[in-house]
Amino acid sequence: MPKSNRISTLTALFLLLVDLTGCQSELSRTQPEQFDNPEFSIKASNLLFFRNVRSYYYQQVHDTLQPLEVYRWHNYTHKPNAPQIQPLLVINTLQDQATMLVELRLPHGRKVQNFCLILTSVSGRDTLLCQTTDAPQIHHQLLTRLYRAIENKVQIDYLAKNQKLLTLFSTKKEQSEFMIQVRDYLRLTGAYD
């Protein structure tokens, strides 16, 4: 067999092998089992990336003690114009863990301890209940549900006692900033790259 035919045959086999196996590494895609069932553990390289690149977009909350580092998105105010989900990113450097906790802040500045969110789509309504004292897994599930609801253009409302439904994530900016925060948290825990 001539040398040029061997090279083209080997090249074709190599391209077929690459096509069959794909060129993605394990780190380049979301792993559903990790996304839905988090371990909250972080690698040093992910924490370094957060501190050197992503932390610019956050404000560190200073009323916490080491080894906890708590971050809030820098654009959030104590008195937003409308009810607003304001996640807290909590990094425990002693245990190499990161969690994100869901907080709801009302326009007058009050933080709500227990709240009810209603997701409304063409297929019906879904109710999500949250307490600030819930376990990190519950907060993680709520965050991922809200993330997927925004992706699927589902309306998200906050139901206040003796009040009408108030819409959350009403602007594109608010939606995109929330999704960026969730991705930063998932990147820290290795579930998203």
GROMACS .gro file of N, CA and C in nm, residues 7-8 33 37 73 75 80-81 98 122 135 144 146 153 160 162 180 189 192:
model
   57
    7ILE      N    1  -0.148   0.705   0.501
    7ILE     CA    2  -0.168   0.827   0.579
    7ILE      C    3  -0.314   0.870   0.573
    8SER      N    4  -0.374   0.864   0.454
    8SER     CA    5  -0.515   0.904   0.443
    8SER      C    6  -0.606   0.805   0.516
   33GLU      N    7  -2.614   1.437   3.743
   33GLU     CA    8  -2.624   1.382   3.878
   33GLU      C    9  -2.562   1.475   3.981
   37ASN      N   10  -2.781   1.651   4.262
   37ASN     CA   11  -2.743   1.601   4.394
   37ASN      C   12  -2.603   1.653   4.429
   73TRP      N   13  -2.414   3.955   4.523
   73TRP     CA   14  -2.396   4.025   4.396
   73TRP      C   15  -2.385   4.176   4.419
   75ASN      N   16  -2.463   4.447   4.264
   75ASN     CA   17  -2.570   4.541   4.227
   75ASN      C   18  -2.689   4.538   4.322
   80PRO      N   19  -3.457   4.718   4.731
   80PRO     CA   20  -3.481   4.711   4.585
   80PRO      C   21  -3.616   4.772   4.548
   81ASN      N   22  -3.634   4.803   4.420
   81ASN     CA   23  -3.760   4.863   4.373
   81ASN      C   24  -3.876   4.764   4.377
   98ALA      N   25  -1.878   2.499   4.914
   98ALA     CA   26  -1.951   2.620   4.874
   98ALA      C   27  -2.099   2.587   4.866
  122VAL      N   28  -4.759   2.729   3.065
  122VAL     CA   29  -4.878   2.685   2.991
  122VAL      C   30  -4.929   2.551   3.043
  135ALA      N   31  -3.216   2.326   5.481
  135ALA     CA   32  -3.084   2.269   5.452
  135ALA      C   33  -3.033   2.317   5.317
  144THR      N   34  -3.194   2.566   4.136
  144THR     CA   35  -3.196   2.499   4.006
  144THR      C   36  -3.334   2.505   3.942
  146LEU      N   37  -3.552   2.753   3.985
  146LEU     CA   38  -3.566   2.890   3.936
  146LEU      C   39  -3.483   2.912   3.810
  153LYS      N   40  -3.859   3.040   3.024
  153LYS     CA   41  -3.948   3.158   3.018
  153LYS      C   42  -4.079   3.136   3.096
  160ALA      N   43  -4.742   3.697   4.865
  160ALA     CA   44  -4.735   3.756   4.998
  160ALA      C   45  -4.869   3.740   5.067
  162ASN      N   46  -5.202   3.809   5.227
  162ASN     CA   47  -5.303   3.915   5.211
  162ASN      C   48  -5.267   4.015   5.100
  180ILE      N   49  -2.618   3.408   3.611
  180ILE     CA   50  -2.472   3.416   3.623
  180ILE      C   51  -2.429   3.373   3.763
  189THR      N   52  -1.846   2.446   4.260
  189THR     CA   53  -1.865   2.308   4.308
  189THR      C   54  -1.833   2.204   4.201
  192TYR      N   55  -2.060   2.264   3.697
  192TYR     CA   56  -2.074   2.341   3.573
  192TYR      C   57  -1.938   2.398   3.541
   0.00000   0.00000   0.00000
